Tab-separated table of C-alpha atoms in Angstrom:
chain	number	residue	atom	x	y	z
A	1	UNK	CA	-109.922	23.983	-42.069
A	2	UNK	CA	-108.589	24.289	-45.375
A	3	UNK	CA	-107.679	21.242	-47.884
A	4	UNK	CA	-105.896	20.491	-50.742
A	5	UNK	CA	-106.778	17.890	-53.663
A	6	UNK	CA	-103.724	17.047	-55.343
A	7	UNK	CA	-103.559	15.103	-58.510
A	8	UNK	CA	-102.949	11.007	-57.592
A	9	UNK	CA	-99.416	10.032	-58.602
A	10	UNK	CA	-96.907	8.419	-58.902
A	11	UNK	CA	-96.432	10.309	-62.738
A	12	UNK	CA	-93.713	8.795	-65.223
A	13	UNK	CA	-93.358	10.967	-67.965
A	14	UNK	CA	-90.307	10.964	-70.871
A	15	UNK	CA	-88.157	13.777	-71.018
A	16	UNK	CA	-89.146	17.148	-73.343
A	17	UNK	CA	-92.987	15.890	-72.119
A	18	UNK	CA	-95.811	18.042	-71.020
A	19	UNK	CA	-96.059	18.141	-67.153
A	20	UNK	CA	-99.176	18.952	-65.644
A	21	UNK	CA	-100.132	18.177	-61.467
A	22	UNK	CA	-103.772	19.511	-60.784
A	23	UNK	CA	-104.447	20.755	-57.554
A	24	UNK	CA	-107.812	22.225	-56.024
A	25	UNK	CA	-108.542	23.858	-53.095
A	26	UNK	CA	-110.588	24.694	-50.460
A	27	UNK	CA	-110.405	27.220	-48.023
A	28	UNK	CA	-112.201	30.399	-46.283
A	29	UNK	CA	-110.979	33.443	-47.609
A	30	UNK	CA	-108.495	33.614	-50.498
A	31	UNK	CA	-105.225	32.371	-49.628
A	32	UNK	CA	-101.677	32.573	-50.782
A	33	UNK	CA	-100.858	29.515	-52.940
A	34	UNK	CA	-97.414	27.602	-53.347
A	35	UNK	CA	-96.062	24.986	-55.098
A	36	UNK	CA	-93.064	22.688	-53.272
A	37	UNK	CA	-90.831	20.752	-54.205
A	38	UNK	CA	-89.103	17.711	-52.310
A	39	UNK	CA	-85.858	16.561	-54.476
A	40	UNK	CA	-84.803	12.872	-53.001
A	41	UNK	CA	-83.718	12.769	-49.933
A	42	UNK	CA	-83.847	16.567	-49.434
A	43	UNK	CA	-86.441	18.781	-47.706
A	44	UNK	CA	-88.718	21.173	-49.498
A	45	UNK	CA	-88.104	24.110	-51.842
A	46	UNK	CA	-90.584	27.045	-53.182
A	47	UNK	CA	-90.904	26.363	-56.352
A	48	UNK	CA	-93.143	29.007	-57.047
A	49	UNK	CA	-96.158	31.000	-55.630
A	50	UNK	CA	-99.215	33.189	-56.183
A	51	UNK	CA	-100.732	35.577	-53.387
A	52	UNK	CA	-103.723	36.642	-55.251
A	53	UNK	CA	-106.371	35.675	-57.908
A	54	UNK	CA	-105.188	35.589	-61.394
A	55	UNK	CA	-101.329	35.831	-60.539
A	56	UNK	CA	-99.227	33.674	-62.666
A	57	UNK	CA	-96.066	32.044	-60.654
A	58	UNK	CA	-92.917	31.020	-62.572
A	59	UNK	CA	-89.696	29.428	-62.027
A	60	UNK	CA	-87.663	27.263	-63.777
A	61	UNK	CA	-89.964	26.570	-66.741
A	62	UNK	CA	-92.719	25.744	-64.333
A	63	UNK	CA	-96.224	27.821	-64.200
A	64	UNK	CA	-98.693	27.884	-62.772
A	65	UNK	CA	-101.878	30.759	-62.206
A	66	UNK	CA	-103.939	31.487	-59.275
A	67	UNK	CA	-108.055	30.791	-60.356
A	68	UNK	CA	-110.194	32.172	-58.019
A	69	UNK	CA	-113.176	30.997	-59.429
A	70	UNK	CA	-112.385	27.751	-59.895
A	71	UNK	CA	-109.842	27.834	-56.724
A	72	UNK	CA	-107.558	25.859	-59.016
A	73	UNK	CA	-104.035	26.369	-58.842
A	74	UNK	CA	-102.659	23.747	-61.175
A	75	UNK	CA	-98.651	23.280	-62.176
A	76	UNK	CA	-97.662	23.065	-65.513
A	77	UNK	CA	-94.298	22.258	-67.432
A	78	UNK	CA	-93.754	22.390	-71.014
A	79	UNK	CA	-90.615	20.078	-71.396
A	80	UNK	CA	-89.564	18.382	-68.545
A	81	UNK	CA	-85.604	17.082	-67.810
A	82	UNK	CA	-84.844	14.590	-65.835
A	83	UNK	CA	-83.878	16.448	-63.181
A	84	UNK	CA	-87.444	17.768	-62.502
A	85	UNK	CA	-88.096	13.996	-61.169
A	86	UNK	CA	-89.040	14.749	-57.671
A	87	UNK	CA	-92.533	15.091	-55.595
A	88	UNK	CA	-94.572	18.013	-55.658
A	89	UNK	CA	-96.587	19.755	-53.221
A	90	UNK	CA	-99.511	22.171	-53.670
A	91	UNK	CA	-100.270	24.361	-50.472
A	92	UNK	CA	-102.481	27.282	-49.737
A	93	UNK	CA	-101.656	29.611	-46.796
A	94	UNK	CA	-103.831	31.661	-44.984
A	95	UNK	CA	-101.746	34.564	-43.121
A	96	UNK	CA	-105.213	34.501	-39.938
A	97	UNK	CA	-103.505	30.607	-38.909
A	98	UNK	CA	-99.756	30.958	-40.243
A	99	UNK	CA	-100.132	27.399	-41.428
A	100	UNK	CA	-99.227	25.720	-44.740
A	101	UNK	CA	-101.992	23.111	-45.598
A	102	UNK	CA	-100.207	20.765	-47.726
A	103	UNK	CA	-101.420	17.707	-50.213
A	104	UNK	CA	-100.193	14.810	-50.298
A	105	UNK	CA	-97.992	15.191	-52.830
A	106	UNK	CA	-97.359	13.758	-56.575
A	107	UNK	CA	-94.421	11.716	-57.172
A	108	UNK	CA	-93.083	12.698	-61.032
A	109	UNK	CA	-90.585	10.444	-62.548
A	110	UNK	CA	-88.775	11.490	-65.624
A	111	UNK	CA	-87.062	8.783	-67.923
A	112	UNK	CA	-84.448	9.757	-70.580
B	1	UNK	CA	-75.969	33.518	-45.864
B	2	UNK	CA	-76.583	29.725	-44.148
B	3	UNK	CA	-79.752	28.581	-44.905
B	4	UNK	CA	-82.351	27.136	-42.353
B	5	UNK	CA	-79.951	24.421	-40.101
B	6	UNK	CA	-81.674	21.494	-38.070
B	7	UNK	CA	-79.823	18.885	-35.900
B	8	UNK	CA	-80.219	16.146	-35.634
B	9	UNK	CA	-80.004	14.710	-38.981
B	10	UNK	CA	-81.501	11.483	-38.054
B	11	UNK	CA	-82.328	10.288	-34.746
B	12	UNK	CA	-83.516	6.428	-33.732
B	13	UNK	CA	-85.625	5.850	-30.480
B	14	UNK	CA	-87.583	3.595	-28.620
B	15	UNK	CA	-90.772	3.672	-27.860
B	16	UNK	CA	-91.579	5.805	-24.292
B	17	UNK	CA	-88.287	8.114	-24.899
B	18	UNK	CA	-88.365	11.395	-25.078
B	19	UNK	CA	-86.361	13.753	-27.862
B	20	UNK	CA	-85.470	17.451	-28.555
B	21	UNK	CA	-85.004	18.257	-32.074
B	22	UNK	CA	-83.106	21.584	-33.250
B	23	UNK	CA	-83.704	24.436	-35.454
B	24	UNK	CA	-81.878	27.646	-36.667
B	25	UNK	CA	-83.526	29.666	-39.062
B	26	UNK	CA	-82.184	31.789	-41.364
B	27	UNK	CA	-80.585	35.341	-40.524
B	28	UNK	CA	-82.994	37.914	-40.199
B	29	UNK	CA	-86.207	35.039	-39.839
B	30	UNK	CA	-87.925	35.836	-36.394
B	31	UNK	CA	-90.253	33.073	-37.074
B	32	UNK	CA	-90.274	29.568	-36.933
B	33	UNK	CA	-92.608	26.887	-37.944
B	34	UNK	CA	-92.735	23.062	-37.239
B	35	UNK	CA	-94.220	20.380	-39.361
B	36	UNK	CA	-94.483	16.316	-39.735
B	37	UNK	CA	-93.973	14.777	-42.622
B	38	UNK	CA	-95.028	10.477	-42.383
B	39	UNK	CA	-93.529	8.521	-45.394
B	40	UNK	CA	-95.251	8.984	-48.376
B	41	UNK	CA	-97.988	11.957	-47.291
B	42	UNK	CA	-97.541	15.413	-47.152
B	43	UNK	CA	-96.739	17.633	-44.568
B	44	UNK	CA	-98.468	18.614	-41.652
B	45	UNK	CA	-98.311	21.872	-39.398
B	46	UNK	CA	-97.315	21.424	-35.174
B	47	UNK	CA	-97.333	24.626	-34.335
B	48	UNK	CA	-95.344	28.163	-34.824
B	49	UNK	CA	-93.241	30.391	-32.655
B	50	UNK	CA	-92.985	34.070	-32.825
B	51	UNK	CA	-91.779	36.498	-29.860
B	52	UNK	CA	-90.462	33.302	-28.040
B	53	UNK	CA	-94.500	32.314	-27.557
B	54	UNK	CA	-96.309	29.227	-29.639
B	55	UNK	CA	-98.210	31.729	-31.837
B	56	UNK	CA	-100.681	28.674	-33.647
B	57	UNK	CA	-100.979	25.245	-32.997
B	58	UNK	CA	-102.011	21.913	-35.610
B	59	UNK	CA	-103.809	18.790	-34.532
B	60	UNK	CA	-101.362	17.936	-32.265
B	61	UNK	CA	-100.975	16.129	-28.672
B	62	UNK	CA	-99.619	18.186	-26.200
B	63	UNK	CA	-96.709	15.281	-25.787
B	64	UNK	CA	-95.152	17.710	-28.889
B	65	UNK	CA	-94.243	20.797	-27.412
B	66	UNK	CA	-91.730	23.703	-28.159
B	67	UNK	CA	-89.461	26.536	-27.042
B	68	UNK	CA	-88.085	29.529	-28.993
B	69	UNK	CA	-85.305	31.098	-27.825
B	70	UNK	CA	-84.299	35.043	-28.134
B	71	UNK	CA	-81.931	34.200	-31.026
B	72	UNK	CA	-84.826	33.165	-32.779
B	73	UNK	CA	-83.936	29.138	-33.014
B	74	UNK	CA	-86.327	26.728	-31.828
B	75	UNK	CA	-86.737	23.097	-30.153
B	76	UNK	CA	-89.463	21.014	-30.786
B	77	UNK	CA	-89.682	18.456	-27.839
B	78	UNK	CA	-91.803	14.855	-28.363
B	79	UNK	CA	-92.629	12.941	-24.998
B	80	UNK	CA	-93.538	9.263	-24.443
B	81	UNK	CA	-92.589	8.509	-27.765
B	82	UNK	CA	-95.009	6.304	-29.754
B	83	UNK	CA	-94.283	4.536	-33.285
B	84	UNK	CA	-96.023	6.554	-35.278
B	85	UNK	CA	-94.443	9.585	-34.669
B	86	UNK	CA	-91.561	8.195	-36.893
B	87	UNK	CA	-91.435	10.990	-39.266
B	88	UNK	CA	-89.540	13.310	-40.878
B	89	UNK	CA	-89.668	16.862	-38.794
B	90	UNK	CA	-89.274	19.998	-40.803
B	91	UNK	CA	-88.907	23.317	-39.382
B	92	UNK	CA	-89.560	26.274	-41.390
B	93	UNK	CA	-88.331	29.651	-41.150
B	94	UNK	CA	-90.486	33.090	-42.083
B	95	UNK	CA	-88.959	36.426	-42.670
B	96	UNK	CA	-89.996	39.466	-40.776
B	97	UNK	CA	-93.135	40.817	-42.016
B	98	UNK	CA	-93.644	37.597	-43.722
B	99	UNK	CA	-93.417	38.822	-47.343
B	100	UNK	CA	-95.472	36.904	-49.502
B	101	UNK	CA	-95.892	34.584	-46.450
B	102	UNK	CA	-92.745	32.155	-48.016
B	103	UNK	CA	-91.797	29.562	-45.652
B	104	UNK	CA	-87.970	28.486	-45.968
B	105	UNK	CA	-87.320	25.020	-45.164
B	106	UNK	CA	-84.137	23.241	-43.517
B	107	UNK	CA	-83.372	19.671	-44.522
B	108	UNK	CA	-85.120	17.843	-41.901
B	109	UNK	CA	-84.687	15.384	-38.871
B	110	UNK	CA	-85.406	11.896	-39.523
B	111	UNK	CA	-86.996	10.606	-36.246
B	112	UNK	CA	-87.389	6.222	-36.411
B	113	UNK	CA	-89.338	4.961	-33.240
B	114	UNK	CA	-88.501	1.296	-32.328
């Protein structure tokens, strides 16, 4: 089945830092990719997503593009806030077994 | 618009119990999905409904089943409860036609096993 490799946390970073979470993949096929995100306490949110090979995804400063050849699908930020502290969750979905096949997530802690 | 709803919020249980755990997805989402999430990992699929019929199914036991019901919501039942299946349980609702195959969460049900 498919897999995800997710970046080890837990990440502290100071605010207006450079965020980056890598995540590989593997899977049969070429999936849809997402990003999640799990705020404290709360369940998950899209944060953004990809459906094919060289898409870029975007929201809320975040980015993050779809490589096919390197089935890479890493998450980038250019200045994070506070608020962005959180854990993140990269996921591929395949629409032949409905499933989201998540990672195990990277805690991100930003200080002020 | 509400968003995806799930009741309980959190639930405590012994071991051997049984529980049903609630889900209403959003308005015009015939799909629903069902995942565990243990403390600290990431998480994992259970199984979907679609057409009031489990559609796919994760590594699961069949002591988790489900029911979908023709408004769409959903049930996920756990028998003989055991301590690890303390977990968060997210359901997930998916629009019709699946658009970009997004999954909407709800907030969760926090399940502790005693």
């Amino acid at each position: 089945g498919d897999s995800v490799t997710q970046m080890e946390g837990p990440v502290t970073l100071s605010e207006e830092a450079f965020l980056t979470i890598n995540c590989t993949y593997t899977a049969t096929g070429y999936p849809s990719l997402f990003w999640y995100v799990q705020y404290p306490g709360e369940g998950l949110q899209l944060l953004l997503k990809a459906t094919k090979a060289d898409d870029k995804g975007s929201n809320k400063g975040f980015e993050a593009t779809y490589r096919k050849e390197t089935t890479s699908f890493h998450l980038e930020k250019g200045s994070v806030q506070v608020s962005d502290s959180a854990v993140y969750f990269c996921a591929p979905y395949r629409s032949n077994d409905y499933k989201l096949s998540f990672g195990a997530g990277t805690t991100v802690t930003v200080r002020a | 618009d509400a968003g995806v709803t799930q009741s309980p919020t959190h639930l405590i249980k012994t071991r051997g119990q049984q529980v049903t755990l609630r889900c209403s997805p959003k308005s015009g989402h015939d799909t629903v999905s069902w995942y565990q999430q243990a403390l600290g990992q990431g998480p994992q699929f259970i199984f979907q409904y679609y057409e009031e019929e489990e559609r796919q199914r994760g590594n699961f036991p069949d002591r988790f089943s489900g029911h979908q019901f023709p408004n769409y919501s959903s049930e996920l039942n756990v028998n003989a409860l055991l301590l690890g299946d303390s977990a968060l349980y997210l359901c997930a609702s998916i629009p019709l036609a699946g658009e970009g195959h997004e999954q909407f969460f709800g907030p969760g049900t926090r399940l502790t096993v005693l």
